[in-house]
Amino acid sequence: MLLTLAWGSLFFPGLFVLSTWWLRRARPAWTYHDCVMISTRVVSSAQAVLATGSGIVIIRACRNVVTDRGLGESWGTSLLAASSRQN
């Protein structure tokens, strides 16, 4: 899990910087604000596609998305167990 977090912490800012740099080179007439705005939308689109993909994987792997548990999850790490302890 920490490795995934580390890769995401590098990938998305890197994608933003790379797309901003590329847009500044490809479209010199655009202002910096325009390049940042488009780069932000590129990163948001990438996050949306990856989130949708992971949601599809989860839905296809579980019979009941609310009560099924993934690999490596136990009752102690379950969000369902955490929410029932709070009530």
Short mmCIF file of C-alpha atoms in Angstrom, two decimals:
data_model
loop_
_atom_site.label_atom_id
_atom_site.label_comp_id
_atom_site.label_asym_id
_atom_site.label_seq_id
_atom_site.Cartn_x
_atom_site.Cartn_y
_atom_site.Cartn_z
CA MET A 1 0.00 0.00 0.00
CA LEU A 2 2.80 2.43 0.82
CA LEU A 3 4.51 1.64 -2.47
CA THR A 4 1.32 2.53 -4.35
CA LEU A 5 1.10 5.78 -2.39
CA ALA A 6 4.72 6.57 -3.20
CA TRP A 7 4.27 5.91 -6.91
CA GLY A 8 1.10 8.04 -6.97
CA SER A 9 2.93 10.83 -5.16
CA LEU A 10 5.52 10.81 -7.92
CA PHE A 11 3.33 10.04 -10.93
CA PHE A 12 0.66 12.73 -10.69
CA PRO A 13 2.90 15.72 -9.90
CA GLY A 14 5.32 14.43 -12.54
CA LEU A 15 2.51 14.23 -15.08
CA PHE A 16 1.51 17.80 -14.20
CA VAL A 17 5.05 19.14 -14.58
CA LEU A 18 5.66 17.22 -17.79
CA SER A 19 2.41 18.32 -19.41
CA THR A 20 2.98 21.96 -18.37
CA TRP A 21 6.50 21.85 -19.79
CA TRP A 22 5.32 20.21 -23.02
CA LEU A 23 2.47 22.70 -23.50
CA ARG A 24 4.85 25.65 -22.96
CA ARG A 25 7.07 24.21 -25.72
CA ALA A 26 4.29 23.14 -28.09
CA ARG A 27 2.14 26.26 -27.69
CA PRO A 28 4.42 29.25 -27.01
CA ALA A 29 1.56 31.69 -27.68
CA TRP A 30 -0.41 30.35 -24.72
CA THR A 31 -0.01 32.04 -21.37
CA TYR A 32 1.40 30.21 -18.37
CA HIS A 33 -2.08 30.25 -16.84
CA ASP A 34 -3.52 28.45 -19.89
CA CYS A 35 -0.82 25.76 -19.75
CA VAL A 36 -1.37 25.20 -16.02
CA MET A 37 -5.14 24.98 -16.50
CA ILE A 38 -4.83 22.38 -19.27
CA SER A 39 -2.21 20.43 -17.28
CA THR A 40 -4.52 20.35 -14.27
CA ARG A 41 -7.27 18.94 -16.45
CA VAL A 42 -4.92 16.30 -17.89
CA VAL A 43 -4.00 15.13 -14.39
CA SER A 44 -7.65 15.14 -13.31
CA SER A 45 -8.59 13.09 -16.37
CA ALA A 46 -5.84 10.56 -15.63
CA GLN A 47 -7.04 10.26 -12.03
CA ALA A 48 -10.63 9.79 -13.19
CA VAL A 49 -9.68 7.06 -15.67
CA LEU A 50 -7.61 5.19 -13.06
CA ALA A 51 -10.35 5.51 -10.41
CA THR A 52 -12.95 4.23 -12.86
CA GLY A 53 -10.71 1.32 -13.79
CA SER A 54 -10.12 0.34 -10.18
CA GLY A 55 -13.86 0.59 -9.49
CA ILE A 56 -14.62 -1.73 -12.39
CA VAL A 57 -12.03 -4.22 -11.13
CA ILE A 58 -13.57 -4.15 -7.65
CA ILE A 59 -17.13 -4.52 -8.92
CA ARG A 60 -16.19 -7.44 -11.17
CA ALA A 61 -14.23 -9.19 -8.38
CA CYS A 62 -16.92 -8.97 -5.68
CA ARG A 63 -20.38 -10.44 -5.52
CA ASN A 64 -21.50 -7.91 -2.94
CA VAL A 65 -19.33 -4.81 -2.94
CA VAL A 66 -20.47 -3.72 0.52
CA THR A 67 -19.79 -6.93 2.45
CA ASP A 68 -17.11 -8.77 0.44
CA ARG A 69 -13.50 -8.44 1.58
CA GLY A 70 -10.44 -8.23 -0.60
CA LEU A 71 -7.28 -10.27 -0.36
CA GLY A 72 -5.37 -9.57 2.82
CA GLU A 73 -8.24 -7.84 4.54
CA SER A 74 -9.33 -9.16 7.89
CA TRP A 75 -12.10 -8.13 10.23
CA GLY A 76 -9.63 -5.90 12.10
CA THR A 77 -8.79 -3.89 8.98
CA SER A 78 -12.28 -3.81 7.52
CA LEU A 79 -14.03 -0.48 7.08
CA LEU A 80 -17.26 -2.25 7.95
CA ALA A 81 -15.82 -3.26 11.32
CA ALA A 82 -14.56 0.26 11.95
CA SER A 83 -17.95 1.78 11.21
CA SER A 84 -19.77 -0.73 13.47
CA ARG A 85 -17.39 0.11 16.37
CA GLN A 86 -18.29 3.78 16.12
CA ASN A 87 -22.03 3.17 16.46
#
